[in-house]
Coordinates of C-alpha atoms and ligand atoms in Angstrom, one line a residue:
X1 CA 66.0 143.1 -68.5
X2 CA 68.6 143.0 -65.7
X3 CA 66.8 144.9 -63.2
X4 CA 63.4 144.5 -62.2
X5 CA 62.7 148.4 -61.5
X6 CA 60.4 148.9 -58.0
X7 CA 59.7 151.6 -55.7
X8 CA 60.3 151.0 -52.1
X9 CA 58.8 152.0 -49.1
X10 CA 61.6 152.3 -46.5
X11 CA 59.6 154.8 -44.0
X12 CA 60.7 154.2 -40.2
X13 CA 62.8 151.0 -41.5
X14 CA 66.3 150.6 -40.7
X15 CA 69.1 150.9 -43.4
X16 CA 72.7 150.5 -42.8
X17 CA 75.2 152.9 -45.1
X18 CA 78.5 151.6 -44.4
X19 CA 81.1 154.8 -45.0
X20 CA 81.6 158.4 -43.9
X21 CA 82.3 160.0 -47.2
X22 CA 80.8 162.8 -49.5
X23 CA 79.3 159.5 -51.8
X24 CA 77.8 158.3 -48.6
X25 CA 76.0 161.1 -47.3
X26 CA 74.7 161.8 -50.8
X27 CA 73.1 158.0 -50.5
X28 CA 72.0 158.8 -46.6
X29 CA 70.3 162.2 -48.1
X30 CA 68.1 160.3 -50.4
X31 CA 67.3 157.5 -48.0
X32 CA 66.1 160.5 -45.3
X33 CA 63.9 162.0 -48.2
X34 CA 62.4 158.6 -48.5
X35 CA 61.9 158.7 -44.6
X36 CA 64.4 155.7 -43.8
X37 CA 65.9 155.3 -40.3
X38 CA 69.6 155.7 -41.1
X39 CA 72.6 153.8 -39.4
X40 CA 75.8 155.0 -40.5
X41 CA 78.9 153.3 -40.2
X42 CA 81.9 154.2 -40.0
X43 CA 85.2 155.4 -38.3
X44 CA 84.9 159.5 -39.0
X45 CA 82.3 161.1 -40.5
X46 CA 82.6 164.1 -43.1
X47 CA 81.1 167.3 -42.8
X48 CA 77.7 166.8 -44.1
X49 CA 77.1 163.5 -42.2
X50 CA 78.5 165.1 -38.6
X51 CA 75.7 167.9 -38.9
X52 CA 73.0 165.2 -39.9
X53 CA 74.1 163.3 -37.0
X54 CA 74.6 166.3 -34.4
X55 CA 70.5 167.2 -36.0
X56 CA 70.0 164.3 -34.5
X57 CA 69.2 162.6 -38.0
X58 CA 70.9 159.5 -38.0
X59 CA 72.6 156.8 -35.7
X60 CA 76.1 156.9 -35.7
X61 CA 78.7 153.9 -34.9
X62 CA 82.0 155.2 -34.8
X63 CA 83.7 152.1 -35.5
X64 CA 85.1 150.0 -38.6
X65 CA 82.4 147.9 -40.2
X66 CA 81.7 144.8 -38.7
X67 CA 78.9 141.6 -39.5
X68 CA 76.3 142.4 -36.4
X69 CA 75.9 145.6 -37.7
X70 CA 73.6 144.3 -40.6
X71 CA 71.4 143.2 -37.8
X72 CA 67.6 144.8 -38.0
X73 CA 68.2 146.0 -41.7
X74 CA 66.1 146.5 -44.3
X75 CA 68.9 147.9 -46.8
X76 CA 72.4 147.8 -47.2
X77 CA 74.6 150.4 -48.8
X78 CA 78.1 150.0 -48.9
X79 CA 79.8 153.6 -50.4
X80 CA 83.4 153.1 -49.0
X81 CA 86.6 154.6 -50.9
X82 CA 87.8 150.9 -49.0
X83 CA 87.3 148.4 -52.3
X84 CA 88.0 145.3 -49.6
X85 CA 85.5 146.6 -47.1
X86 CA 82.8 147.1 -49.6
X87 CA 83.5 144.0 -51.1
X88 CA 82.9 142.6 -47.4
X89 CA 79.6 144.4 -47.0
X90 CA 78.2 143.0 -50.3
X91 CA 78.8 139.6 -49.9
X92 CA 77.7 139.5 -46.3
X93 CA 74.7 141.3 -47.2
X94 CA 74.2 138.4 -50.1
X95 CA 74.7 135.8 -47.9
X96 CA 71.7 137.3 -45.9
X97 CA 69.2 137.3 -48.4
X98 CA 69.4 141.1 -47.8
X99 CA 69.7 143.8 -50.7
X100 CA 72.5 145.8 -51.1
X101 CA 74.2 148.4 -53.0
X102 CA 77.5 149.2 -53.6
X103 CA 78.9 152.5 -55.1
X104 CA 80.1 152.2 -58.6
X105 CA 80.6 148.6 -58.4
X106 CA 77.6 147.5 -60.2
X107 CA 79.0 143.7 -59.9
X108 CA 78.7 144.2 -56.2
X109 CA 75.2 145.1 -56.4
X110 CA 71.9 143.5 -55.7
X111 CA 69.5 147.0 -56.8
X112 CA 70.4 150.2 -57.8
X113 CA 69.6 153.7 -57.6
X114 CA 68.0 155.1 -60.5
X115 CA 68.5 158.6 -61.7
X116 CA 65.3 160.6 -60.3
X117 CA 63.1 163.0 -61.0
X118 CA 61.1 163.4 -58.2
X119 CA 57.5 165.5 -57.9
X120 CA 56.8 163.8 -54.9
X121 CA 54.6 162.3 -55.1
X122 CA 55.0 161.3 -58.7
X123 CA 58.1 160.1 -59.2
X124 CA 60.1 159.0 -62.0
X125 CA 63.3 157.0 -62.1
X126 CA 65.7 156.5 -65.1
X127 CA 68.5 153.5 -65.1
X128 CA 70.9 152.2 -67.3
X129 CA 71.4 149.1 -65.2
X130 CA 74.5 151.0 -64.1
X131 CA 75.9 150.8 -67.9
X132 CA 76.2 154.3 -68.0
X133 CA 75.5 156.3 -65.1
X134 CA 76.1 160.0 -67.4
X135 CA 74.2 159.0 -69.9
X136 CA 71.1 158.4 -67.1
X137 CA 71.9 161.6 -65.7
X138 CA 71.8 163.1 -68.9
X139 CA 68.3 161.3 -69.9
X140 CA 67.3 163.0 -66.3
X141 CA 68.0 166.4 -67.2
X142 CA 66.0 166.2 -70.2
X143 CA 63.3 164.5 -68.5
X144 CA 63.3 167.4 -65.7
X145 CA 62.9 170.1 -68.0
X146 CA 59.6 168.2 -69.7
X147 CA 57.9 167.4 -65.9
X148 CA 57.0 170.9 -64.6
X149 CA 57.1 171.3 -61.3
X150 CA 53.6 171.8 -60.4
X151 CA 53.2 167.7 -61.6
X152 CA 53.8 167.0 -57.9
X153 CA 51.0 169.1 -56.5
X154 CA 48.8 167.7 -59.8
X155 CA 49.8 164.6 -58.8
X156 CA 49.1 164.9 -55.2
X157 CA 45.1 166.3 -55.9
X158 CA 44.5 163.0 -58.0
X159 CA 45.4 161.4 -55.4
X160 CA 43.4 162.8 -53.0
X161 CA 40.6 162.5 -54.9
X162 CA 41.5 158.9 -56.7
X163 CA 38.6 157.8 -53.9
X164 CA 35.5 160.1 -54.3
X165 CA 36.0 159.5 -58.7
X166 CA 35.9 155.6 -58.1
X167 CA 32.5 156.2 -56.5
X168 CA 31.5 158.4 -58.9
X169 CA 32.1 156.5 -61.7
X170 CA 31.7 153.2 -61.9
X171 CA 33.5 151.8 -64.8
X172 CA 37.4 152.2 -65.3
X173 CA 36.5 154.1 -68.2
X174 CA 34.4 156.2 -67.6
X175 CA 37.1 157.1 -64.4
X176 CA 39.9 157.1 -67.3
X177 CA 38.3 159.5 -69.5
X178 CA 37.3 162.1 -66.7
X179 CA 41.0 161.5 -65.7
X180 CA 42.2 162.5 -69.0
X181 CA 40.3 165.9 -68.9
X182 CA 41.1 167.3 -65.2
X183 CA 44.8 166.1 -66.4
X184 CA 44.9 167.8 -69.6
X185 CA 42.2 170.5 -69.1
X186 CA 41.6 173.9 -67.4
X187 CA 41.5 172.0 -63.7
X188 CA 45.2 171.0 -64.0
X189 CA 46.0 174.7 -65.7
X190 CA 44.8 176.2 -62.7
X191 CA 47.2 174.1 -60.6
X192 CA 50.2 175.2 -63.2
X193 CA 48.7 178.6 -62.3
X194 CA 49.1 177.9 -58.9
X195 CA 45.5 178.4 -58.0
X196 CA 45.1 175.4 -55.9
X197 CA 42.4 176.4 -53.8
X198 CA 40.8 176.5 -57.2
X199 CA 41.5 173.5 -59.0
X200 CA 40.2 171.5 -56.4
X201 CA 36.9 173.2 -56.2
X202 CA 36.5 172.7 -59.8
X203 CA 37.5 169.4 -59.4
X204 CA 34.8 169.0 -56.6
X205 CA 32.6 170.5 -59.3
X206 CA 33.4 168.5 -62.2
X207 CA 32.9 165.3 -60.4
X208 CA 29.3 166.6 -58.9
X209 CA 28.6 167.7 -62.4
X210 CA 30.2 165.0 -64.7
X211 CA 29.5 164.7 -68.0
X212 CA 28.1 168.3 -67.9
X213 CA 29.4 171.0 -70.0
X214 CA 31.7 172.5 -67.4
X215 CA 35.1 169.2 -68.4
X216 CA 34.2 170.9 -72.2
X217 CA 35.0 174.5 -71.8
X218 CA 37.6 176.4 -73.4
X219 CA 39.8 178.5 -72.6
X220 CA 42.2 180.8 -73.9
X221 CA 46.0 181.1 -73.5
X222 CA 47.8 184.2 -74.4
X223 CA 51.7 183.3 -75.1
X224 CA 54.5 185.5 -75.4
X225 CA 56.6 183.6 -78.2
X226 CA 60.1 185.4 -77.7
X227 CA 62.0 187.3 -80.3
X228 CA 62.5 184.3 -82.5
X229 CA 64.5 181.8 -81.3
X230 CA 63.0 179.1 -80.6
X231 CA 65.4 178.2 -77.7
X232 CA 63.8 181.1 -76.0
X233 CA 60.6 179.9 -75.1
X234 CA 59.6 179.1 -71.3
X235 CA 58.6 175.4 -70.6
X236 CA 55.1 177.0 -69.9
X237 CA 55.2 178.2 -73.9
X238 CA 55.8 175.1 -74.9
X239 CA 53.6 173.3 -73.1
X240 CA 50.3 175.1 -73.6
X241 CA 51.6 174.9 -77.2
X242 CA 51.5 171.2 -77.2
X243 CA 48.2 170.8 -76.0
X244 CA 46.1 174.0 -78.0
X245 CA 43.4 172.6 -80.0
X246 CA 43.7 175.9 -82.1
X247 CA 46.5 178.9 -82.6
X248 CA 45.9 182.8 -83.3
X249 CA 49.3 183.8 -84.5
X250 CA 50.7 186.9 -85.9
X251 CA 53.1 187.9 -88.4
X252 CA 56.2 188.4 -85.6
X253 CA 56.2 184.2 -84.8
X254 CA 58.7 182.8 -86.2
X255 CA 57.9 179.7 -88.8
X256 CA 59.9 177.6 -86.2
X257 CA 58.4 178.4 -83.3
X258 CA 55.3 178.0 -85.1
X259 CA 56.2 174.4 -85.7
X260 CA 56.6 173.5 -82.3
X261 CA 52.5 173.7 -81.8
X262 CA 50.9 170.6 -81.5
X263 CA 50.5 169.3 -84.9
X264 CA 46.7 168.9 -85.0
X265 CA 46.3 172.5 -83.6
X266 CA 44.1 174.4 -86.2
X267 CA 46.7 177.7 -87.4
X268 CA 44.6 180.9 -88.3
X269 CA 46.8 184.2 -88.9
X270 CA 45.5 187.2 -87.5
X271 CA 49.2 188.9 -88.1
X272 CA 49.0 192.9 -89.2
X273 CA 50.6 194.7 -90.9
X274 CA 51.9 198.3 -90.5
X275 CA 49.1 201.0 -92.3
X276 CA 46.8 198.4 -92.5
X277 CA 45.4 195.2 -90.7
X278 CA 44.4 191.7 -91.7
X279 CA 42.3 191.3 -89.1
X280 CA 40.7 193.8 -87.0
X281 CA 41.8 193.6 -83.3
X282 CA 38.0 194.1 -82.1
X283 CA 37.9 190.8 -84.8
X284 CA 40.3 188.8 -83.1
X285 CA 38.7 189.6 -79.5
X286 CA 35.6 188.4 -80.8
X287 CA 37.4 185.5 -82.3
X288 CA 39.4 184.5 -78.9
X289 CA 35.6 184.6 -77.1
X290 CA 33.8 182.6 -79.9
X291 CA 36.9 179.5 -79.9
X292 CA 36.6 179.3 -76.4
X293 CA 32.8 179.1 -76.2
X294 CA 33.1 176.4 -78.6
X295 CA 35.3 174.5 -75.9
X296 CA 38.3 175.2 -78.4
X297 CA 41.8 175.6 -76.1
X298 CA 42.8 179.0 -77.7
X299 CA 46.4 179.5 -77.9
X300 CA 47.0 183.5 -79.0
X301 CA 50.8 183.0 -79.8
X302 CA 52.1 186.9 -80.1
X303 CA 55.9 187.8 -80.4
X304 CA 58.2 188.6 -77.8
X305 CA 56.0 189.1 -74.5
X306 CA 52.3 190.0 -74.7
X307 CA 51.9 192.5 -72.4
X308 CA 54.9 195.1 -74.2
X309 CA 53.8 196.4 -77.0
X310 CA 51.5 193.6 -77.7
X311 CA 47.6 194.6 -76.7
X312 CA 47.8 191.5 -74.9
X313 CA 45.6 193.6 -72.2
X314 CA 43.1 194.2 -74.7
X315 CA 42.5 190.9 -76.2
X316 CA 41.9 189.5 -72.7
X317 CA 39.6 192.1 -71.0
X318 CA 36.6 190.5 -73.6
X319 CA 37.8 187.1 -71.6
X320 CA 37.4 188.1 -68.6
X321 CA 34.1 189.9 -69.5
X322 CA 32.6 186.9 -70.3
X323 CA 33.7 184.7 -67.7
X324 CA 36.4 182.9 -69.9
X325 CA 39.5 181.3 -68.3
X326 CA 42.6 182.8 -69.9
X327 CA 45.9 182.6 -68.4
X328 CA 49.2 185.2 -69.6
X329 CA 52.3 183.4 -70.4
X330 CA 55.1 186.0 -70.5
X331 CA 57.8 185.8 -73.5
X332 CA 61.4 187.4 -73.7
X333 CA 60.5 191.0 -75.1
X334 CA 62.4 192.3 -77.9
X335 CA 64.3 194.5 -76.0
X336 CA 66.0 191.4 -73.9
X337 CA 66.3 189.6 -76.7
X338 CA 67.8 191.2 -79.5
X339 CA 70.4 193.3 -76.2
X340 CA 71.5 190.0 -75.1
X341 CA 72.3 188.8 -78.8
X342 CA 73.9 192.1 -79.3
X343 CA 76.0 192.2 -76.2
X344 CA 74.2 195.5 -75.4
X345 CA 74.1 195.4 -71.6
X346 CA 70.4 197.4 -71.2
X347 CA 72.0 199.0 -67.8
X348 CA 75.5 199.3 -66.5
X349 CA 77.1 200.6 -64.2
X350 CA 79.3 202.8 -66.1
X351 CA 76.8 204.2 -68.6
X352 CA 73.2 203.6 -67.5
X353 CA 71.1 203.1 -64.5
X354 CA 67.9 202.6 -66.2
X355 CA 66.1 201.8 -69.6
X356 CA 62.7 203.0 -71.1
X357 CA 60.9 201.1 -73.6
X358 CA 59.0 203.1 -76.5
X359 CA 56.9 202.7 -79.3
X360 CA 57.9 204.5 -82.0
X361 CA 54.9 204.2 -84.4
X362 CA 54.0 206.5 -86.6
X363 CA 50.4 208.1 -86.1
X364 CA 49.7 210.5 -89.0
X365 CA 53.1 210.7 -90.4
X366 CA 54.5 212.0 -86.5
X367 CA 56.4 210.3 -83.7
X368 CA 54.7 211.4 -80.4
X369 CA 56.4 211.0 -77.6
X370 CA 57.8 212.5 -74.5
X371 CA 61.2 213.7 -76.2
X372 CA 62.1 215.1 -72.8
X373 CA 62.2 212.2 -71.0
X374 CA 63.9 210.2 -73.3
X375 CA 66.9 212.5 -73.2
X376 CA 67.6 212.2 -69.5
X377 CA 71.4 211.5 -68.8
X378 CA 72.4 207.7 -68.0
X379 CA 69.5 206.2 -69.4
X380 CA 69.1 203.9 -72.5
X381 CA 66.3 204.0 -74.6
X382 CA 64.5 201.1 -76.3
X383 CA 62.3 202.1 -79.6
X384 CA 59.6 199.2 -80.5
X385 CA 58.7 199.9 -84.0
X386 CA 60.6 202.7 -84.6
X387 CA 62.1 202.0 -88.1
X388 CA 59.8 204.2 -90.7
X389 CA 60.0 207.1 -87.9
X390 CA 64.3 206.9 -87.4
X391 CA 65.2 210.3 -88.8
X392 CA 62.5 211.7 -87.1
X393 CA 63.1 210.2 -84.0
X394 CA 67.0 210.8 -84.0
X395 CA 66.4 214.2 -85.0
X396 CA 64.0 215.0 -82.6
X397 CA 66.2 213.8 -79.7
X398 CA 69.3 215.7 -80.7
X399 CA 66.8 218.9 -81.1
X400 CA 65.6 218.3 -77.2
X401 CA 69.7 218.0 -75.8
X402 CA 71.0 214.9 -76.9
X403 CA 74.8 215.0 -78.3
X404 CA 74.9 213.9 -81.9
X405 CA 77.4 211.7 -80.9
X406 CA 75.2 209.3 -78.7
X407 CA 76.0 205.7 -79.6
X408 CA 72.8 204.8 -81.2
X409 CA 72.2 200.3 -82.7
X410 CA 69.4 199.2 -84.9
X411 CA 68.9 195.4 -84.9
X412 CA 67.4 193.7 -87.5
X413 CA 65.7 190.0 -87.0
X414 CA 67.3 190.0 -83.7
X415 CA 68.0 186.5 -81.9
X416 CA 67.5 184.8 -85.3
X417 CA 70.1 183.6 -87.8
X418 CA 69.5 186.3 -89.7
X419 CA 70.2 188.8 -87.2
X420 CA 72.0 192.0 -88.1
X421 CA 73.1 195.1 -85.8
X422 CA 73.7 197.9 -87.3
X423 CA 75.3 200.9 -84.8
X424 CA 76.5 203.8 -85.5
X425 CA 75.6 207.3 -83.6
X426 CA 72.0 208.8 -83.0
X427 CA 73.2 211.4 -85.9
X428 CA 74.6 209.0 -88.8
X429 CA 71.8 206.1 -87.7
X430 CA 69.4 207.6 -90.5
X431 CA 71.5 207.7 -93.0
X432 CA 73.5 204.4 -92.4
X433 CA 70.4 202.7 -92.5
X434 CA 69.3 204.1 -95.5
X435 CA 72.0 202.8 -97.4
X436 CA 71.1 199.0 -96.5
X437 CA 68.5 196.4 -97.1
X438 CA 66.8 196.5 -94.0
X439 CA 64.1 193.2 -93.3
X440 CA 62.0 193.7 -90.3
X441 CA 61.4 193.5 -87.3
X442 CA 64.1 195.8 -86.3
X443 CA 64.9 197.4 -82.8
X444 CA 66.3 200.5 -82.2
X445 CA 68.5 200.7 -79.0
X446 CA 70.4 204.4 -78.3
X447 CA 72.6 205.1 -75.4
X448 CA 76.3 205.1 -74.2
X449 CA 75.8 201.0 -73.5
X450 CA 75.9 200.7 -77.1
X451 CA 79.6 201.2 -77.4
X452 CA 79.7 198.0 -75.3
X453 CA 77.9 196.0 -78.6
X454 CA 81.8 196.1 -80.0
X455 CA 83.1 194.3 -77.4
X456 CA 80.7 191.7 -76.1
X457 CA 78.9 191.0 -79.4
X458 CA 79.0 187.2 -79.0
X459 CA 76.2 185.8 -81.4
X460 CA 77.3 185.2 -84.6
X461 CA 74.8 183.5 -86.4
X462 CA 75.3 180.6 -89.1
X463 CA 73.6 181.1 -92.4
Ligands
SAH1 N1 55.0 192.5 -77.9 C1 57.0 191.9 -78.7 C2 56.3 193.5 -80.0 C3 55.6 193.8 -80.4 S1 56.0 195.2 -81.0 C4 57.5 192.0 -77.8 O1 57.4 192.1 -76.1 O2 59.1 191.9 -78.2 C5 56.7 194.7 -82.8 C6 57.7 195.8 -82.8 O3 59.0 194.3 -81.8 C7 58.9 195.6 -83.8 O4 58.6 196.4 -84.7 C8 60.3 195.4 -83.3 O5 60.6 196.9 -82.9 C9 60.5 194.9 -81.9 N2 60.9 193.0 -82.2 C10 60.2 192.5 -82.0 N3 60.9 191.2 -82.3 C11 62.0 191.8 -82.7 C12 63.0 191.2 -83.0 N4 63.4 190.1 -83.7 N5 63.9 192.0 -83.9 C13 64.0 193.1 -84.1 N6 63.2 193.9 -83.1 C14 62.2 193.1 -82.8

């Protein structure tokens, strides 16, 4: 180990920064975040430092660095563009046993500043010991995406309750188990859902009624898995997927996405197919309730967005009635995913000011839609579940006044490696599609914007 990681309390302590440029300004910003008293020595200041000076947030000595600058200082940072000055600062500081950091010169440093992920009071620091700041930054970026911003509030909450919990539970292992449940359970989820007040109450209740069933209460996550490409999952979806005890999933949820669910989670297929249902909707609703009541964390994973043609509302209304905690995580709906991956902007100043999503689900062999609403000018129409009724839909639209030359596209397995786009006109699309082997799921987009597909198509999956 080349460096000992420490976190220094520099609140109200004086730190000297030698240098007045952009690099110095970045260091000053960091020091101010840690509530230090910052003294800057530099003949001239850059814009950022000047504003800080004007705001009275830093002291400035408009002179060349001299040894007396070090008096009363706890830490020194040298960030001038003059190597000799930096070297001198480092030497002087080391002679006085004062920790010193020199920007971009690890050999002159007695301490280095790590890349940080700041979720104060939670702080993660990454360092490569000066070997590769770039690698450090890249790793930091990855960690940044792994650690939700709401961890800051969670850490804060835990900090406030640390003493009460310590009083309540005598043994350390008891406390650890208690906190594990809090941090991995419904209380933390309340924090992530921005319900801090409720989280605080729940935490107090958990403390008061320790080892009661309260702690083992189940919950349901209704999560949108997006249209297929796993990269389109939200961070929250991924996090909940990794902490679920059991997952109920549809046919629309891609295998690659299911792979990202916690390995130990039990998988239950409740997929539906057109014309018959593998598991009836009422049964799914009931399963969610039963599993949650057993204290399970139930992940209900749905293709696209759960609230767009997903019956998500029905699935959670039973939970709401029974007072079972749940949360809904939006996903990228097929319309947004397919449109982006096919290079078809759903709205466009030249072609469409509005977009309408409808379902083309056949009911007794007919399609019931507000045809008049769908043939409005300058509007994009997106039809979910429109393949079976494709011909009827196109004919009806033309019947109600849509020009047969209106561009239309059928997107198969959008956003996946198997994506295919068939583009034609409303008049011809049914014929063109009939001659092709089509793989579900498919989405129909109708409107002038479809013209842009040829020009804006960018997604060329490697098969
Ligand atoms: N809740 C989902 C829609 C469920 S309805 C969402 O928000 O996307 C199912 C219909 O969605 C399918 O019949 C199809 O029309 C459309 N769909 C879902 N994923 C799709 C995909 N990857 N490519 C094309 N269409 C898709």
